[in-house]
mmCIF file of C-alpha atoms in Angstrom:
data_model
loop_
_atom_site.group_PDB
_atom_site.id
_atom_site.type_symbol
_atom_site.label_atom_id
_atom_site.label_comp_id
_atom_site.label_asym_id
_atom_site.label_seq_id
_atom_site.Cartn_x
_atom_site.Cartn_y
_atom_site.Cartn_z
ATOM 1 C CA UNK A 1 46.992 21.087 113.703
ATOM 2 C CA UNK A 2 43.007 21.801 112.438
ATOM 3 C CA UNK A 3 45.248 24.736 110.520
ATOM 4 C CA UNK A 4 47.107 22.067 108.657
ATOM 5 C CA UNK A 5 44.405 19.465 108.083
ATOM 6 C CA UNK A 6 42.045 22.792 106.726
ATOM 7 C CA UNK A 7 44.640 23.321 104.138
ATOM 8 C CA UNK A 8 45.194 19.719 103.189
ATOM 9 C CA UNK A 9 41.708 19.682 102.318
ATOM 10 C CA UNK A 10 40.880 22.638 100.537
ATOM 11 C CA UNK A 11 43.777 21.837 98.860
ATOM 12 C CA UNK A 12 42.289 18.196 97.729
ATOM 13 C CA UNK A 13 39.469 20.088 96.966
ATOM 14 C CA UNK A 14 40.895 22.303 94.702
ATOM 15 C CA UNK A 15 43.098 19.690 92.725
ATOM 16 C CA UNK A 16 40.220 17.539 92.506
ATOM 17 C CA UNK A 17 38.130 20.376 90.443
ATOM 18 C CA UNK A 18 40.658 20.996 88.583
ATOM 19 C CA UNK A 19 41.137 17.177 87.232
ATOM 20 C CA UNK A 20 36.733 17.356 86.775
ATOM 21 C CA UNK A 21 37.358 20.275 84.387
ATOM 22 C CA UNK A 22 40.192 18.945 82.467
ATOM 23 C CA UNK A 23 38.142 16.076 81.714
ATOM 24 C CA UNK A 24 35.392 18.245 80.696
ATOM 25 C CA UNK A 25 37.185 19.946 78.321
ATOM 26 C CA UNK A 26 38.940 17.085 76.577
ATOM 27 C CA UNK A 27 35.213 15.287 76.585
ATOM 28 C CA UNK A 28 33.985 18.746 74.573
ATOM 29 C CA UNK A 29 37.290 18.487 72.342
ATOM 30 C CA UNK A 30 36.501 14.649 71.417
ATOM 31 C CA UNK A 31 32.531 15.874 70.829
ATOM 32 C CA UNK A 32 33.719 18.711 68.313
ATOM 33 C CA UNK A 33 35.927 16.829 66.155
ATOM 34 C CA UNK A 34 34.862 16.906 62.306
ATOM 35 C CA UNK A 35 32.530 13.750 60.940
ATOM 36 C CA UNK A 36 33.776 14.091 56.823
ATOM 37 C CA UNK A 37 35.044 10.359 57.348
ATOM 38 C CA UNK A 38 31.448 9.439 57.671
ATOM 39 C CA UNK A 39 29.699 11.658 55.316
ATOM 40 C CA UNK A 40 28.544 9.906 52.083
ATOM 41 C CA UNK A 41 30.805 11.110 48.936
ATOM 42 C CA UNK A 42 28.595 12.811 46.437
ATOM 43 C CA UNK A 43 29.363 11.155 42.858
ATOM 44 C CA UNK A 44 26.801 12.983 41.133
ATOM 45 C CA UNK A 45 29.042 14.725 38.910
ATOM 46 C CA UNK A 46 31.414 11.394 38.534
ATOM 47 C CA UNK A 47 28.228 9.017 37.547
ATOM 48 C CA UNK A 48 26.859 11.786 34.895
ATOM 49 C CA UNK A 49 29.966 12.233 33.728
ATOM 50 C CA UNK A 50 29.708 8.155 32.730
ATOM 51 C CA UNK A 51 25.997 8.676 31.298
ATOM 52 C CA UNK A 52 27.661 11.363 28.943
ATOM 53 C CA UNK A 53 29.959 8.620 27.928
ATOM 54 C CA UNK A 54 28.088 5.701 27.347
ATOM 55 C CA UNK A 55 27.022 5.602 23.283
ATOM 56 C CA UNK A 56 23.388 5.849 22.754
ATOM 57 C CA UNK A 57 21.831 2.899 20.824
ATOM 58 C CA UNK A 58 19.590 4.585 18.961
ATOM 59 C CA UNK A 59 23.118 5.912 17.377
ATOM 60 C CA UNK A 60 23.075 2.190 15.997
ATOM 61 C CA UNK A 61 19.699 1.827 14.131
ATOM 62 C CA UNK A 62 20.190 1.780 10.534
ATOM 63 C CA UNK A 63 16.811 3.198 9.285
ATOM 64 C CA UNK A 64 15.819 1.379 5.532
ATOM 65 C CA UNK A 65 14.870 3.691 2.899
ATOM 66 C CA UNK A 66 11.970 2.504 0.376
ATOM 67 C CA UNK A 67 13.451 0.647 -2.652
ATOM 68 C CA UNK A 68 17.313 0.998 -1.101
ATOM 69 C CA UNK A 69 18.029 -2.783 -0.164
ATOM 70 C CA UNK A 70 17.535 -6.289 -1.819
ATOM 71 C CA UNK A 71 14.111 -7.702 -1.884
ATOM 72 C CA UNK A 72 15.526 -9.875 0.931
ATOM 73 C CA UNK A 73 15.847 -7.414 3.453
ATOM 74 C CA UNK A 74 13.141 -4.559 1.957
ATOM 75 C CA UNK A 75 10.642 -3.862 5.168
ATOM 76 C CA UNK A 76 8.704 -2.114 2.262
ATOM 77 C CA UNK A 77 8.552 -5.212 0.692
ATOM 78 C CA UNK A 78 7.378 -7.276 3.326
ATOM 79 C CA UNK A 79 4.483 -4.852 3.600
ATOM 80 C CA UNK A 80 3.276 -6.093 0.399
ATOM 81 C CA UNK A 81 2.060 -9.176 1.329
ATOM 82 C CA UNK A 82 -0.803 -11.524 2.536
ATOM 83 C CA UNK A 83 -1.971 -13.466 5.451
ATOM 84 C CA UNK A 84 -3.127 -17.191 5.755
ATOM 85 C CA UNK A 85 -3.807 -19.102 8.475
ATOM 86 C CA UNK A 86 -1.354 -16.698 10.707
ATOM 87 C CA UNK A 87 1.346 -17.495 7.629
ATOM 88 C CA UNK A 88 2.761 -14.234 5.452
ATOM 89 C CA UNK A 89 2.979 -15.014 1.764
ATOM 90 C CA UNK A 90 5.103 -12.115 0.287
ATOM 91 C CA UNK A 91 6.630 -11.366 -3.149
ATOM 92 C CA UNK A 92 9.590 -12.671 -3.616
ATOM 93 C CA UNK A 93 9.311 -15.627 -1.856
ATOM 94 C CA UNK A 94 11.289 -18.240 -2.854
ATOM 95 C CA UNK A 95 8.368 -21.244 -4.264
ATOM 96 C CA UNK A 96 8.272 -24.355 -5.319
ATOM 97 C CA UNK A 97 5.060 -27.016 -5.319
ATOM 98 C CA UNK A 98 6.103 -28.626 -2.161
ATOM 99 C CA UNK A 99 6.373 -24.883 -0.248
ATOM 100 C CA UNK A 100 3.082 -24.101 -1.733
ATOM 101 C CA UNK A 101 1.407 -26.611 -0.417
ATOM 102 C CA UNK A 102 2.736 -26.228 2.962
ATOM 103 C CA UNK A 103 1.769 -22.398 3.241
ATOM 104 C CA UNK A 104 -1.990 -22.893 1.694
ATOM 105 C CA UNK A 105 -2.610 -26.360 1.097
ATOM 106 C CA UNK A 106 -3.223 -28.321 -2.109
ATOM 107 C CA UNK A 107 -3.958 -26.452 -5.543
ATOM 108 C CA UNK A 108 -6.895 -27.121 -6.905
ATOM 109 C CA UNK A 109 -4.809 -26.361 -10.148
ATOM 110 C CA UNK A 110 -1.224 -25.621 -11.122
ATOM 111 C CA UNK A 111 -0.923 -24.176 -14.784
ATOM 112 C CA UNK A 112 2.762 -23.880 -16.326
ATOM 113 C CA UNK A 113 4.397 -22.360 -19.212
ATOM 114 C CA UNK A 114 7.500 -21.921 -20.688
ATOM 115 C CA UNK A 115 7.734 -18.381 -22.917
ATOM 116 C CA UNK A 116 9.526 -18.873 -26.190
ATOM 117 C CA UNK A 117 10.091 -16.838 -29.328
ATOM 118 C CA UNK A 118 7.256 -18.602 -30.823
ATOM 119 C CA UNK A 119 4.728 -18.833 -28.211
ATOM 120 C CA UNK A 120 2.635 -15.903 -29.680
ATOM 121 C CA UNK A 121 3.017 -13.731 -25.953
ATOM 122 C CA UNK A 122 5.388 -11.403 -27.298
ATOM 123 C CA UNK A 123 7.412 -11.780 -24.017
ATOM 124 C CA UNK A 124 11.074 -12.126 -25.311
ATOM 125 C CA UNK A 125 12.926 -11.113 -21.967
ATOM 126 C CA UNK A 126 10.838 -14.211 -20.804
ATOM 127 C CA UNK A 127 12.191 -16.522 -23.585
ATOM 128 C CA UNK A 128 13.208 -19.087 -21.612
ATOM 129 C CA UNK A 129 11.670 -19.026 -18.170
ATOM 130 C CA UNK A 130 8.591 -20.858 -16.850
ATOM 131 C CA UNK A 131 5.800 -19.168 -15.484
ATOM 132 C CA UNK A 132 3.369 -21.677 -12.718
ATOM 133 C CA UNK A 133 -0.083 -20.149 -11.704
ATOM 134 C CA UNK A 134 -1.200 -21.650 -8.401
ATOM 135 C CA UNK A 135 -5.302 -21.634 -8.405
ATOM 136 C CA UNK A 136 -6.659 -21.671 -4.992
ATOM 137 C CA UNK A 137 -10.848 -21.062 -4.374
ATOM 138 C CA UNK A 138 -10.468 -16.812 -4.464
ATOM 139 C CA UNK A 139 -6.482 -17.001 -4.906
ATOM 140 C CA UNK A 140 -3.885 -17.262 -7.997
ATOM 141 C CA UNK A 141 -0.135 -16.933 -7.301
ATOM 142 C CA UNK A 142 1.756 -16.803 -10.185
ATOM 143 C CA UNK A 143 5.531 -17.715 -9.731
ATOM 144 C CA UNK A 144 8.916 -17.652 -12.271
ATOM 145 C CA UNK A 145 11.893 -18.868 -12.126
ATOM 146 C CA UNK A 146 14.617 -16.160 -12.116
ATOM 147 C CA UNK A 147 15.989 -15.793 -9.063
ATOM 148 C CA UNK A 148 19.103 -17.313 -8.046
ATOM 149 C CA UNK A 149 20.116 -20.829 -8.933
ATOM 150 C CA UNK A 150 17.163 -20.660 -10.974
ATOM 151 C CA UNK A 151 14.731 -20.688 -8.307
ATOM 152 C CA UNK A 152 10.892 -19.917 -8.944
ATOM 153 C CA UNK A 153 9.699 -16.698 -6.715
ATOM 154 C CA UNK A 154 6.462 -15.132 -6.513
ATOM 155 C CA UNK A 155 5.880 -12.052 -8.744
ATOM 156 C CA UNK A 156 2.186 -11.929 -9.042
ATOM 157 C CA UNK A 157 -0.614 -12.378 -6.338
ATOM 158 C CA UNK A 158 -4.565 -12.055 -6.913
ATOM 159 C CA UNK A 159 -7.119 -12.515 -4.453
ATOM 160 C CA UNK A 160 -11.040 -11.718 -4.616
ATOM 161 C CA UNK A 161 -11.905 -14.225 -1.427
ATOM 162 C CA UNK A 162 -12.035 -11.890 2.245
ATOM 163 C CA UNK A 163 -10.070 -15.063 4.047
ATOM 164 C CA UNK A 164 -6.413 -13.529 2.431
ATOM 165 C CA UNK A 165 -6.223 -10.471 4.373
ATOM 166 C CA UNK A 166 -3.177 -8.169 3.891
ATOM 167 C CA UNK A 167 -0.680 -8.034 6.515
ATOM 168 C CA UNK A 168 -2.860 -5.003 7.590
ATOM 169 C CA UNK A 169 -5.677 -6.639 7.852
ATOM 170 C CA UNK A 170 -7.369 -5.780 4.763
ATOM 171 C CA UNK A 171 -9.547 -7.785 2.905
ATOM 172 C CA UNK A 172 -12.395 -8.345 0.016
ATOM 173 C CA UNK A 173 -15.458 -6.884 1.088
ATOM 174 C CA UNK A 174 -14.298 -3.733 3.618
ATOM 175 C CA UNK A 175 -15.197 -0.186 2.513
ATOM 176 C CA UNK A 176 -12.810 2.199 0.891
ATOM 177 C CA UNK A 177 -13.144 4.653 4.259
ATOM 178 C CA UNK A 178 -11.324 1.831 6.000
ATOM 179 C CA UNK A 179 -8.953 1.224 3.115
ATOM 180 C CA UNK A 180 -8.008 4.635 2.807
ATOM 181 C CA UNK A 181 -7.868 5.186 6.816
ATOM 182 C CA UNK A 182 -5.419 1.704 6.726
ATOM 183 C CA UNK A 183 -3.373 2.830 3.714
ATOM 184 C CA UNK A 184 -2.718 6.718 4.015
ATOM 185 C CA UNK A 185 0.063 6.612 1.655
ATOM 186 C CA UNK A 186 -2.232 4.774 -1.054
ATOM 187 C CA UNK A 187 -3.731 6.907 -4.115
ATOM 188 C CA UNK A 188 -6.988 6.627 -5.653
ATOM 189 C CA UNK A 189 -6.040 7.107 -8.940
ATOM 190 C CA UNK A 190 -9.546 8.606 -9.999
ATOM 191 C CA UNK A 191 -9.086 11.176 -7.657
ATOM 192 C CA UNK A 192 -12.085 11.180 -5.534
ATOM 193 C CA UNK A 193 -14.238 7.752 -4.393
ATOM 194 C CA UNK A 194 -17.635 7.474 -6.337
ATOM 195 C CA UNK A 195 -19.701 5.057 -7.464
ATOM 196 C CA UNK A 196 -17.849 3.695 -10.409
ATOM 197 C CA UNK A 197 -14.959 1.537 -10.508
ATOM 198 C CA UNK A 198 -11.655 2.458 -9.200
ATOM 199 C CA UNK A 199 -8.112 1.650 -8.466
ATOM 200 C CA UNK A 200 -6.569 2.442 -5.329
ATOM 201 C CA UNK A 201 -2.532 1.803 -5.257
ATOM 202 C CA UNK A 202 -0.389 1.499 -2.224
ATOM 203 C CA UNK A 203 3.676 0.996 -3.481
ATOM 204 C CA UNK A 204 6.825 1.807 -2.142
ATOM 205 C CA UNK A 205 9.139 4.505 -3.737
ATOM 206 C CA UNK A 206 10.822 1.894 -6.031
ATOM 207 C CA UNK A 207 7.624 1.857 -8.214
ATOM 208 C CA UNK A 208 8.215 -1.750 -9.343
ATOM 209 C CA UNK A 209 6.250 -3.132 -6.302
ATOM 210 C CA UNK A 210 2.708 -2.232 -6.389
ATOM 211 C CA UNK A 211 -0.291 -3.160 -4.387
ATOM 212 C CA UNK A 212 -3.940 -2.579 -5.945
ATOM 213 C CA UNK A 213 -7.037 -2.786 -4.583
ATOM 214 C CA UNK A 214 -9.646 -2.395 -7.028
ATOM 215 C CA UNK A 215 -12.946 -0.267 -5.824
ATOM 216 C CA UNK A 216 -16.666 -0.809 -7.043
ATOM 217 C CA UNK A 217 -19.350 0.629 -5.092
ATOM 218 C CA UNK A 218 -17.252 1.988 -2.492
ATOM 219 C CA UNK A 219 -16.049 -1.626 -1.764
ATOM 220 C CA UNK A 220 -12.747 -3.769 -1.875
ATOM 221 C CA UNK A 221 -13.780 -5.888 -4.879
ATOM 222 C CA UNK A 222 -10.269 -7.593 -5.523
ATOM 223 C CA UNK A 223 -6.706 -7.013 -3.966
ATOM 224 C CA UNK A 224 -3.280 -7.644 -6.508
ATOM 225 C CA UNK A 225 0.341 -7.431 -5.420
ATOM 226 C CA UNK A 226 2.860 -7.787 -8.694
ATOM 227 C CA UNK A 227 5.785 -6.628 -9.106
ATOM 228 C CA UNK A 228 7.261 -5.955 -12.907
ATOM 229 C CA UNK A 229 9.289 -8.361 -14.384
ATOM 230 C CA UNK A 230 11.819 -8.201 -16.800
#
């Protein structure tokens, strides 16, 4: 009888280790199993693959040559210009009295003239048109009407007072070392600054629209912007 119950139990014993290292082993199975379900994808290569794709936008820019476009749209153009009163005055701009006064106040005198055969200027692709000259203290505009619809635009622009800067800032009075260092592109057309008078000119490759600053004593006497006029 203790034979039998000796065996039952070593017996029990034994079946019971064997179910503890079943469960072991299916516990190490479940532990080993791969984890690529939870590993973040790498889309490196799929999101520079994209960046190759997308069109640049500098692609897009359309770069203006000098003298290429209409006045309207010349950035050359625009350069040649003043300042007053944080208002650009260009040439070109289309002019009458009444948009005069609202860029630079009331003239202190508007001359007008009509060119004709007979008018002793010898201007015959004028015959016909009407020049205006806008006097301000230090400032003439001169205007004519030619553009379309007959419209009066600014073709001539004088100034000898330092209060009508140019859109670089500058103005009667500053020294030609500034001038030059503002307008690198300019030419002094003596060749080298001295004492004497001078002419330095700043004008886009179209050489119709000229600025001109003239030099005495090493000093921005006068500033003109034109353009020529048929």
């Amino acid at each position: 009888m203790n034979v039998i119950k000796k065996y039952v139990m070593i017996t029990g014993f034994l079946a019971m280790s064997a179910m503890a290292l079943s469960g072991c082993t299916k516990s190490q199975e479940k532990t080993g199993e791969p984890t690529t379900a939870s590993t973040p994808l790498d889309t490196s290569k799929d999101s520079s693959k994209e960046t190759e794709a997308q069109p640049s936008s500098d692609s897009t820019d359309k770069v203006i040559k000098e003298g290429s476009v209409e006045k309207e749209g010349n950035v050359i153009l625009k350069q040649l210009a003043f300042v007053y009163q944080d208002k650009t005055i260009s040439l070109s701009n289309i002019v009458d009295d009444q948009k005069m006064e609202s860029l630079l106040g009331k003239a202190t005198e508007i001359k007008s003239h009509t060119y004709s055969p007979d008018d002793g200027k010898n201007m015959d692709p004028l015959n016909g048109k009407t020049e205006k000259q806008y006097l301000y203290p230090g400032l003439v505009i001169k205007t004519i009407d030619g553009a379309e619809d007959n419209k009066s635009f600014i073709f001539n622009i004088e100034i000898t007072d330092p209060k009508y800067p140019t859109v670089r800032n500058i103005k009667v009075g500053d020294s030609y070392e500034l001038l030059k260092e503002t307008y690198p592109e300019g030419t002094l057309l003596g060749g080298e600054i001295s004492n004497e008078e001078d002419d330095f000119r700043y004008e886009p490759a179209n050489y119709v629209d000229v600025m001109k600053f003239h030099i005495k004593d090493k000093k921005v006497e006068s500033i003109q912007i034109y353009t020529l006029i048929d």
